[in-house]
Short mmCIF file of C-alpha atoms in Angstrom, two decimals:
data_model
loop_
_atom_site.label_atom_id
_atom_site.label_comp_id
_atom_site.label_asym_id
_atom_site.label_seq_id
_atom_site.Cartn_x
_atom_site.Cartn_y
_atom_site.Cartn_z
CA UNK A 1 -20.82 28.68 -4.31
CA UNK A 2 -18.34 25.84 -4.64
CA UNK A 3 -18.47 22.98 -2.16
CA UNK A 4 -16.55 19.78 -1.73
CA UNK A 5 -14.76 17.40 0.55
CA UNK A 6 -11.44 15.89 1.47
CA UNK A 7 -11.43 12.20 0.57
CA UNK A 8 -9.34 9.08 0.99
CA UNK A 9 -7.52 9.37 -2.31
CA UNK A 10 -9.09 10.25 -5.63
CA UNK A 11 -10.95 6.93 -5.75
CA UNK A 12 -13.43 8.09 -3.11
CA UNK A 13 -13.61 11.45 -4.85
CA UNK A 14 -14.58 9.78 -8.14
CA UNK A 15 -17.19 7.60 -6.43
CA UNK A 16 -18.76 10.62 -4.73
CA UNK A 17 -18.75 12.70 -7.90
CA UNK A 18 -20.39 9.85 -9.79
CA UNK A 19 -23.04 9.44 -7.13
CA UNK A 20 -23.85 13.15 -7.19
CA UNK A 21 -24.27 12.97 -10.98
CA UNK A 22 -26.44 9.85 -10.64
CA UNK A 23 -28.77 11.34 -8.02
CA UNK A 24 -28.98 14.63 -9.95
CA UNK A 25 -29.94 12.69 -13.10
CA UNK A 26 -32.45 10.52 -11.23
CA UNK A 27 -34.38 13.53 -9.96
CA UNK A 28 -34.44 15.06 -13.46
CA UNK A 29 -35.46 11.79 -15.14
CA UNK A 30 -38.22 11.12 -12.61
CA UNK A 31 -39.76 14.53 -13.19
CA UNK A 32 -39.42 14.31 -16.99
CA UNK A 33 -41.21 10.96 -17.20
CA UNK A 34 -43.64 11.55 -14.33
CA UNK A 35 -42.38 8.56 -12.39
CA UNK A 36 -42.62 7.78 -8.71
CA UNK A 37 -39.54 6.97 -6.65
CA UNK A 38 -39.87 3.20 -6.95
CA UNK A 39 -40.26 3.40 -10.73
CA UNK A 40 -37.18 5.52 -11.34
CA UNK A 41 -35.08 3.21 -9.18
CA UNK A 42 -35.61 0.54 -11.84
CA UNK A 43 -33.96 2.61 -14.58
CA UNK A 44 -30.25 1.88 -15.02
CA UNK A 45 -28.28 4.96 -16.05
CA UNK A 46 -25.05 5.13 -18.04
CA UNK A 47 -21.89 7.22 -18.05
CA UNK A 48 -19.55 8.02 -20.96
CA UNK A 49 -15.83 7.59 -20.30
CA UNK A 50 -12.56 6.75 -22.04
CA UNK A 51 -11.41 3.13 -22.06
CA UNK A 52 -8.25 4.52 -20.38
CA UNK A 53 -10.20 4.86 -17.12
CA UNK A 54 -8.53 4.32 -13.77
CA UNK A 55 -9.61 1.41 -11.56
CA UNK A 56 -11.73 3.72 -9.35
CA UNK A 57 -14.31 3.89 -12.12
CA UNK A 58 -14.53 0.12 -12.33
CA UNK A 59 -15.68 0.25 -8.72
CA UNK A 60 -18.24 2.91 -9.58
CA UNK A 61 -19.72 0.84 -12.44
CA UNK A 62 -19.96 -2.28 -10.34
CA UNK A 63 -20.88 -0.92 -6.91
CA UNK A 64 -23.50 1.62 -8.00
CA UNK A 65 -25.18 0.00 -11.01
CA UNK A 66 -24.12 2.42 -13.71
CA UNK A 67 -23.44 1.13 -17.21
CA UNK A 68 -20.21 2.41 -18.77
CA UNK A 69 -20.19 3.53 -22.37
CA UNK A 70 -16.60 3.53 -23.47
CA UNK A 71 -14.90 5.73 -26.00
CA UNK A 72 -11.83 4.01 -27.34
CA UNK A 73 -9.09 6.51 -28.18
CA UNK A 74 -6.41 5.84 -30.75
CA UNK A 75 -2.74 5.41 -30.01
CA UNK A 76 -2.10 7.73 -32.95
CA UNK A 77 -3.97 10.47 -31.04
CA UNK A 78 -1.91 9.73 -27.90
CA UNK A 79 -4.85 8.10 -26.10
CA UNK A 80 -6.91 11.30 -26.03
CA UNK A 81 -10.59 10.73 -26.69
CA UNK A 82 -12.24 12.18 -29.79
CA UNK A 83 -15.08 14.46 -28.58
CA UNK A 84 -16.98 13.93 -31.84
CA UNK A 85 -17.73 10.36 -30.67
CA UNK A 86 -19.58 11.54 -27.56
CA UNK A 87 -23.03 12.39 -29.04
CA UNK A 88 -23.77 8.87 -30.30
CA UNK A 89 -23.21 7.50 -26.79
CA UNK A 90 -25.46 9.96 -24.95
CA UNK A 91 -29.18 9.64 -24.32
CA UNK A 92 -31.75 10.43 -21.63
CA UNK A 93 -30.17 7.89 -19.29
CA UNK A 94 -26.69 9.42 -19.44
CA UNK A 95 -25.70 10.93 -16.09
CA UNK A 96 -22.50 12.53 -17.32
CA UNK A 97 -19.30 12.44 -19.34
CA UNK A 98 -15.91 11.91 -17.70
CA UNK A 99 -12.84 13.72 -19.00
CA UNK A 100 -9.49 12.42 -17.76
CA UNK A 101 -6.93 15.12 -17.10
CA UNK A 102 -3.88 12.91 -17.43
CA UNK A 103 -4.54 9.22 -17.96
CA UNK A 104 -2.30 6.83 -16.09
CA UNK A 105 -0.91 5.14 -19.18
CA UNK A 106 0.78 7.99 -21.03
CA UNK A 107 -0.18 11.16 -19.14
CA UNK A 108 -2.16 12.77 -21.98
CA UNK A 109 -5.07 15.10 -21.20
CA UNK A 110 -8.50 14.51 -22.67
CA UNK A 111 -9.56 17.75 -24.43
CA UNK A 112 -12.00 18.92 -21.74
CA UNK A 113 -12.32 22.29 -23.49
CA UNK A 114 -13.63 20.64 -26.68
CA UNK A 115 -15.74 18.12 -24.80
CA UNK A 116 -17.57 21.01 -23.13
CA UNK A 117 -18.67 22.38 -26.51
CA UNK A 118 -19.97 18.98 -27.58
CA UNK A 119 -21.88 18.42 -24.33
CA UNK A 120 -23.42 21.89 -24.61
CA UNK A 121 -24.72 21.04 -28.09
CA UNK A 122 -26.05 17.66 -26.90
CA UNK A 123 -28.01 19.31 -24.10
CA UNK A 124 -29.50 21.85 -26.51
CA UNK A 125 -30.53 19.36 -29.18
CA UNK A 126 -31.61 16.45 -26.98
CA UNK A 127 -33.04 18.38 -24.05
CA UNK A 128 -30.75 16.65 -21.56
CA UNK A 129 -28.81 18.04 -18.60
CA UNK A 130 -25.59 16.08 -19.00
CA UNK A 131 -22.57 17.43 -17.13
CA UNK A 132 -18.84 16.75 -17.16
CA UNK A 133 -16.75 15.36 -14.34
CA UNK A 134 -13.03 16.10 -14.63
CA UNK A 135 -10.99 13.21 -13.28
CA UNK A 136 -7.84 15.15 -12.41
CA UNK A 137 -6.39 12.47 -10.15
CA UNK A 138 -2.97 13.18 -11.61
CA UNK A 139 -3.41 16.44 -13.50
CA UNK A 140 -5.07 18.32 -10.67
CA UNK A 141 -1.71 19.36 -9.25
CA UNK A 142 0.01 19.69 -12.64
CA UNK A 143 -2.28 21.44 -15.13
CA UNK A 144 -3.01 24.55 -12.99
CA UNK A 145 0.71 25.33 -12.96
CA UNK A 146 1.35 24.92 -16.69
CA UNK A 147 1.54 27.98 -18.90
CA UNK A 148 -1.14 28.66 -21.54
CA UNK A 149 -3.33 25.72 -20.54
CA UNK A 150 -6.79 25.81 -22.16
CA UNK A 151 -9.62 26.02 -19.61
CA UNK A 152 -10.45 22.63 -18.07
CA UNK A 153 -12.30 23.64 -14.90
CA UNK A 154 -15.35 25.65 -13.82
CA UNK A 155 -14.60 28.26 -16.45
CA UNK A 156 -16.35 25.77 -18.73
CA UNK A 157 -20.13 25.83 -18.41
CA UNK A 158 -20.73 22.08 -18.22
CA UNK A 159 -17.96 21.08 -15.83
CA UNK A 160 -19.82 20.17 -12.64
CA UNK A 161 -17.14 18.51 -10.51
CA UNK A 162 -13.39 17.96 -10.32
CA UNK A 163 -11.50 15.29 -8.39
CA UNK A 164 -7.79 15.27 -7.59
CA UNK A 165 -5.27 13.16 -5.74
CA UNK A 166 -3.05 14.94 -3.26
CA UNK A 167 -0.52 12.15 -3.03
CA UNK A 168 0.32 11.70 -6.72
CA UNK A 169 1.67 15.13 -7.63
CA UNK A 170 0.35 17.24 -4.75
CA UNK A 171 3.23 16.15 -2.50
CA UNK A 172 0.94 14.97 0.30
CA UNK A 173 0.95 11.58 2.01
CA UNK A 174 -0.73 8.50 0.59
CA UNK A 175 -4.53 8.56 0.91
CA UNK A 176 -5.02 12.27 0.19
CA UNK A 177 -7.86 13.14 -2.19
CA UNK A 178 -10.03 16.14 -3.03
CA UNK A 179 -13.41 16.71 -4.62
CA UNK A 180 -14.82 20.09 -5.60
CA UNK A 181 -18.34 20.74 -6.93
CA UNK A 182 -19.41 23.64 -9.08
CA UNK A 183 -22.29 24.36 -6.70
CA UNK A 184 -24.19 22.77 -3.86
CA UNK A 185 -27.78 23.06 -5.06
CA UNK A 186 -28.99 20.07 -7.12
CA UNK A 187 -25.49 18.61 -7.08
CA UNK A 188 -23.38 18.35 -3.93
CA UNK A 189 -26.47 18.39 -1.75
CA UNK A 190 -27.43 14.97 -3.08
CA UNK A 191 -24.54 13.31 -1.23
CA UNK A 192 -24.59 15.53 1.88
CA UNK A 193 -25.67 13.86 5.10
CA UNK A 194 -26.47 16.30 7.91
CA UNK A 195 -25.42 15.33 11.43
CA UNK A 196 -26.22 17.17 14.66
CA UNK A 197 -24.70 15.05 17.41
CA UNK A 198 -21.30 16.73 17.43
CA UNK A 199 -22.46 19.87 19.21
CA UNK A 200 -23.90 21.60 16.16
CA UNK A 201 -25.02 20.90 12.61
CA UNK A 202 -22.60 19.88 9.88
CA UNK A 203 -22.66 17.99 6.62
CA UNK A 204 -20.69 14.87 5.78
CA UNK A 205 -20.05 14.34 2.06
CA UNK A 206 -17.82 11.29 2.29
CA UNK A 207 -18.41 7.55 2.13
CA UNK A 208 -16.69 7.08 5.47
CA UNK A 209 -17.33 9.32 8.47
CA UNK A 210 -14.34 8.93 10.78
CA UNK A 211 -10.86 9.22 9.30
CA UNK A 212 -7.38 10.43 10.24
CA UNK A 213 -6.60 14.12 9.75
CA UNK A 214 -3.01 13.48 8.68
CA UNK A 215 -3.60 13.93 4.95
CA UNK A 216 -5.32 17.29 5.37
CA UNK A 217 -2.56 18.62 7.62
CA UNK A 218 0.22 17.45 5.30
CA UNK A 219 -1.49 18.92 2.24
CA UNK A 220 -2.11 22.22 4.02
CA UNK A 221 1.53 22.37 5.08
CA UNK A 222 2.65 21.82 1.49
CA UNK A 223 0.33 24.61 0.32
CA UNK A 224 1.88 26.99 2.84
CA UNK A 225 5.44 25.77 2.29
CA UNK A 226 5.46 25.77 -1.52
CA UNK A 227 2.72 28.18 -2.50
CA UNK A 228 1.73 28.69 -6.14
CA UNK A 229 5.26 29.68 -7.11
CA UNK A 230 6.73 26.57 -5.50
CA UNK A 231 4.31 24.23 -7.17
CA UNK A 232 4.94 25.87 -10.53
CA UNK A 233 8.70 25.55 -10.10
CA UNK A 234 8.26 21.90 -9.17
CA UNK A 235 6.09 21.19 -12.21
CA UNK A 236 8.49 23.03 -14.55
CA UNK A 237 11.35 20.91 -13.23
CA UNK A 238 9.42 17.66 -13.61
CA UNK A 239 8.48 18.52 -17.19
CA UNK A 240 12.12 19.35 -17.95
CA UNK A 241 13.31 16.00 -16.61
CA UNK A 242 10.59 14.23 -18.60
CA UNK A 243 11.72 16.02 -21.76
CA UNK A 244 15.32 14.99 -21.06
CA UNK A 245 14.28 11.33 -20.86
CA UNK A 246 12.00 11.65 -23.87
CA UNK A 247 14.69 13.24 -26.02
CA UNK A 248 17.06 10.42 -25.13
CA UNK A 249 14.55 7.79 -26.25
CA UNK A 250 13.92 9.71 -29.48
CA UNK A 251 17.64 9.68 -30.25
CA UNK A 252 17.96 5.90 -30.11
CA UNK A 253 18.05 4.09 -33.45
CA UNK A 254 18.52 0.53 -34.72
CA UNK A 255 19.90 -0.64 -38.05
CA UNK A 256 17.00 -2.33 -39.81
CA UNK A 257 16.30 -2.96 -43.48
CA UNK A 258 19.50 -1.28 -44.55
CA UNK A 259 18.86 1.98 -42.72
CA UNK A 260 18.58 3.43 -39.23
CA UNK A 261 15.11 3.16 -37.70
CA UNK A 262 13.80 4.65 -34.42
CA UNK A 263 14.11 2.09 -31.63
CA UNK A 264 11.11 3.51 -29.80
CA UNK A 265 7.69 4.77 -30.83
CA UNK A 266 6.72 7.68 -28.59
CA UNK A 267 3.12 7.44 -27.39
CA UNK A 268 2.92 10.11 -24.67
CA UNK A 269 1.45 13.61 -24.70
CA UNK A 270 4.70 15.36 -25.61
CA UNK A 271 6.56 18.16 -23.89
CA UNK A 272 3.68 20.46 -22.91
CA UNK A 273 0.10 20.33 -21.62
CA UNK A 274 0.36 16.80 -20.27
CA UNK A 275 1.66 15.03 -17.19
CA UNK A 276 5.41 14.67 -16.60
CA UNK A 277 5.18 11.15 -17.96
CA UNK A 278 7.27 9.53 -20.67
CA UNK A 279 5.37 6.88 -22.60
CA UNK A 280 6.82 4.78 -25.41
CA UNK A 281 6.94 1.30 -26.85
CA UNK A 282 9.46 -0.77 -28.72
CA UNK A 283 9.06 0.07 -32.39
CA UNK A 284 6.76 -2.77 -33.55
CA UNK A 285 8.09 -2.63 -37.12
CA UNK A 286 11.53 -3.79 -35.93
CA UNK A 287 10.35 -7.25 -34.78
CA UNK A 288 12.94 -7.28 -32.02
CA UNK A 289 11.69 -10.49 -30.45
CA UNK A 290 10.94 -8.93 -27.08
CA UNK A 291 8.45 -6.38 -25.84
CA UNK A 292 8.01 -3.61 -23.28
CA UNK A 293 7.14 -6.02 -20.49
CA UNK A 294 10.43 -7.81 -21.02
CA UNK A 295 12.11 -4.41 -20.79
CA UNK A 296 10.42 -3.80 -17.43
CA UNK A 297 11.81 -7.00 -15.97
CA UNK A 298 15.27 -6.46 -17.42
CA UNK A 299 15.42 -2.90 -16.04
CA UNK A 300 14.35 -4.19 -12.62
CA UNK A 301 17.65 -6.06 -12.44
CA UNK A 302 19.32 -2.64 -12.51
CA UNK A 303 17.03 -1.42 -9.69
CA UNK A 304 14.80 0.68 -11.91
CA UNK A 305 11.06 0.03 -12.16
CA UNK A 306 9.78 1.05 -15.58
CA UNK A 307 6.12 0.01 -15.84
CA UNK A 308 5.26 -2.24 -18.76
CA UNK A 309 1.61 -2.46 -19.83
CA UNK A 310 -0.52 -4.76 -21.90
CA UNK A 311 -2.80 -2.39 -23.79
CA UNK A 312 -5.98 -4.27 -22.94
CA UNK A 313 -8.83 -3.80 -20.48
CA UNK A 314 -11.93 -5.59 -19.24
CA UNK A 315 -14.85 -4.12 -21.14
CA UNK A 316 -17.61 -3.98 -18.54
CA UNK A 317 -20.04 -2.77 -21.19
CA UNK A 318 -19.66 -6.28 -22.67
CA UNK A 319 -19.74 -8.40 -19.51
CA UNK A 320 -16.06 -8.08 -18.74
CA UNK A 321 -14.80 -9.17 -22.15
CA UNK A 322 -11.08 -8.60 -22.53
CA UNK A 323 -10.70 -5.90 -25.17
CA UNK A 324 -8.06 -3.72 -26.77
CA UNK A 325 -7.52 -0.39 -25.05
CA UNK A 326 -7.28 1.64 -28.28
CA UNK A 327 -9.12 1.22 -31.56
CA UNK A 328 -6.00 1.17 -33.73
CA UNK A 329 -3.93 -1.56 -32.02
CA UNK A 330 -3.96 -5.33 -31.80
CA UNK A 331 -4.39 -7.51 -28.69
CA UNK A 332 -0.64 -8.09 -28.34
CA UNK A 333 0.29 -4.38 -28.12
CA UNK A 334 2.34 -3.19 -25.14
CA UNK A 335 3.99 0.01 -23.95
CA UNK A 336 6.06 1.30 -21.05
CA UNK A 337 6.00 4.50 -19.07
CA UNK A 338 8.23 6.53 -16.78
CA UNK A 339 6.51 8.77 -14.24
CA UNK A 340 8.66 11.73 -13.27
CA UNK A 341 7.90 12.46 -9.63
CA UNK A 342 9.61 15.35 -7.87
CA UNK A 343 12.30 13.05 -6.47
CA UNK A 344 13.37 11.86 -9.93
CA UNK A 345 16.15 14.42 -10.38
CA UNK A 346 18.14 15.11 -13.52
CA UNK A 347 21.05 13.16 -12.03
CA UNK A 348 18.83 10.10 -11.57
CA UNK A 349 17.41 10.57 -15.07
CA UNK A 350 20.96 10.39 -16.44
CA UNK A 351 21.45 7.14 -14.54
CA UNK A 352 18.17 5.77 -15.92
CA UNK A 353 19.25 6.57 -19.48
CA UNK A 354 22.62 4.94 -18.86
CA UNK A 355 21.08 1.77 -17.45
CA UNK A 356 18.60 1.52 -20.33
CA UNK A 357 21.48 1.88 -22.77
CA UNK A 358 23.13 -1.14 -21.12
CA UNK A 359 20.00 -3.29 -20.90
CA UNK A 360 18.59 -2.90 -24.40
CA UNK A 361 21.67 -4.15 -26.31
CA UNK A 362 21.64 -7.24 -24.09
CA UNK A 363 18.02 -7.89 -25.00
CA UNK A 364 18.97 -7.46 -28.66
CA UNK A 365 21.67 -10.12 -28.34
CA UNK A 366 19.26 -12.57 -26.73
CA UNK A 367 17.18 -12.46 -29.94
CA UNK A 368 13.84 -13.01 -28.26
CA UNK A 369 14.99 -15.63 -25.77
CA UNK A 370 14.25 -13.37 -22.78
CA UNK A 371 11.02 -14.75 -21.35
CA UNK A 372 9.52 -12.90 -18.42
CA UNK A 373 6.71 -14.36 -16.34
CA UNK A 374 4.55 -11.32 -17.01
CA UNK A 375 5.11 -11.69 -20.73
CA UNK A 376 3.64 -15.20 -20.66
CA UNK A 377 0.59 -13.87 -18.79
CA UNK A 378 0.27 -11.13 -21.41
CA UNK A 379 0.42 -13.69 -24.23
CA UNK A 380 -2.38 -15.74 -22.68
CA UNK A 381 -4.49 -12.58 -22.29
CA UNK A 382 -3.93 -11.74 -25.97
CA UNK A 383 -5.07 -15.22 -26.94
CA UNK A 384 -8.26 -14.77 -24.88
CA UNK A 385 -9.06 -11.56 -26.77
CA UNK A 386 -8.64 -13.25 -30.14
CA UNK A 387 -10.92 -16.08 -28.97
CA UNK A 388 -13.49 -13.62 -27.56
CA UNK A 389 -12.93 -14.70 -23.96
CA UNK A 390 -13.48 -12.82 -20.73
CA UNK A 391 -11.09 -11.81 -17.99
CA UNK A 392 -11.04 -13.16 -14.46
CA UNK A 393 -10.74 -10.15 -12.22
CA UNK A 394 -9.32 -6.68 -12.69
CA UNK A 395 -7.42 -5.80 -15.80
CA UNK A 396 -3.71 -6.38 -15.47
CA UNK A 397 -3.05 -3.12 -17.29
CA UNK A 398 -5.24 -1.26 -14.85
CA UNK A 399 -3.41 -2.62 -11.83
CA UNK A 400 0.24 -2.10 -12.82
CA UNK A 401 0.64 1.30 -11.25
CA UNK A 402 4.33 1.53 -10.36
CA UNK A 403 6.54 4.55 -10.98
CA UNK A 404 10.07 4.72 -12.27
CA UNK A 405 12.09 5.09 -9.09
CA UNK A 406 15.57 4.42 -7.89
#
């Protein structure tokens, strides 16, 4: 009895899924505490989510009055959340827990399969009805085509909804999104608006009513053109190219302290069961004098865009205070990523490796004298964290969303 909707990107899909969870919770909470409608409207709910959330969730927190309760992952655990931290953040006002199937920093999957077990135990012991939303904006068109993936979907009892982007890895045009609910009753029906003036009765489950049909047609064509076998072949190829790039980074060393040290610290999800994303950072123990944001700007001069990130975010649970993204890093930590889309072929990957091999020795010779504009912004943000300041707008790390491309 699944139901759902096509959306304008996965942002709308996340907003709709969150609203369905909120309205489902509100009805349950009202009945449990014998409240009337006006009384329950005064209760502010919360949602549990990783600090590696995508900007769509910032909109959900702010637009729909839901308090985020963040779980900070560790960089050592490749930015995957620890499910054992979930129970302490859940109470009667928790509408749901979000699992990210491929975060946009390093492509790692939150362990949805373990989160489901924890949520099941919470509901039994606390008498709640908390569900899981799977934010598969990126992983929705990757994970289903990977061999031996643990269950992350409706095979798990507490997964209530899944969102996906069709334009990230689904090969559709920009603005393609999808939302699927486990069932209609007491879930999808909360966001369904019935209309009868189009010559019959139909439900609208989207924030906007009128929209172009282009995205749906393009996605449907790709389904027919590629099929399951085509998508699997595409994903296998992307993962192979990502491994090729990753292996190259792993092979790079620097003479330091009388011995060869790895130039890069790998921080991505590895070769399997993750997105085709390569995530790394300059080995912080080397004290090279430049960081990953400098690398981004230097690589841009060779016509490659390799995203550099400040590993900070605006903590909306603490009034927008600028905070560290992971619990085991400092405010000055950075990283870079390479997103392997289907058009990043092995030939282009070889060129990327070659260009990086030319750029990095030049940065070494400059001995820290390379000063990018973005690096200065990053330094000021780090200083604000150490002084306990707040940000002024969206997190810079949340908004740098470019892909490595030629």
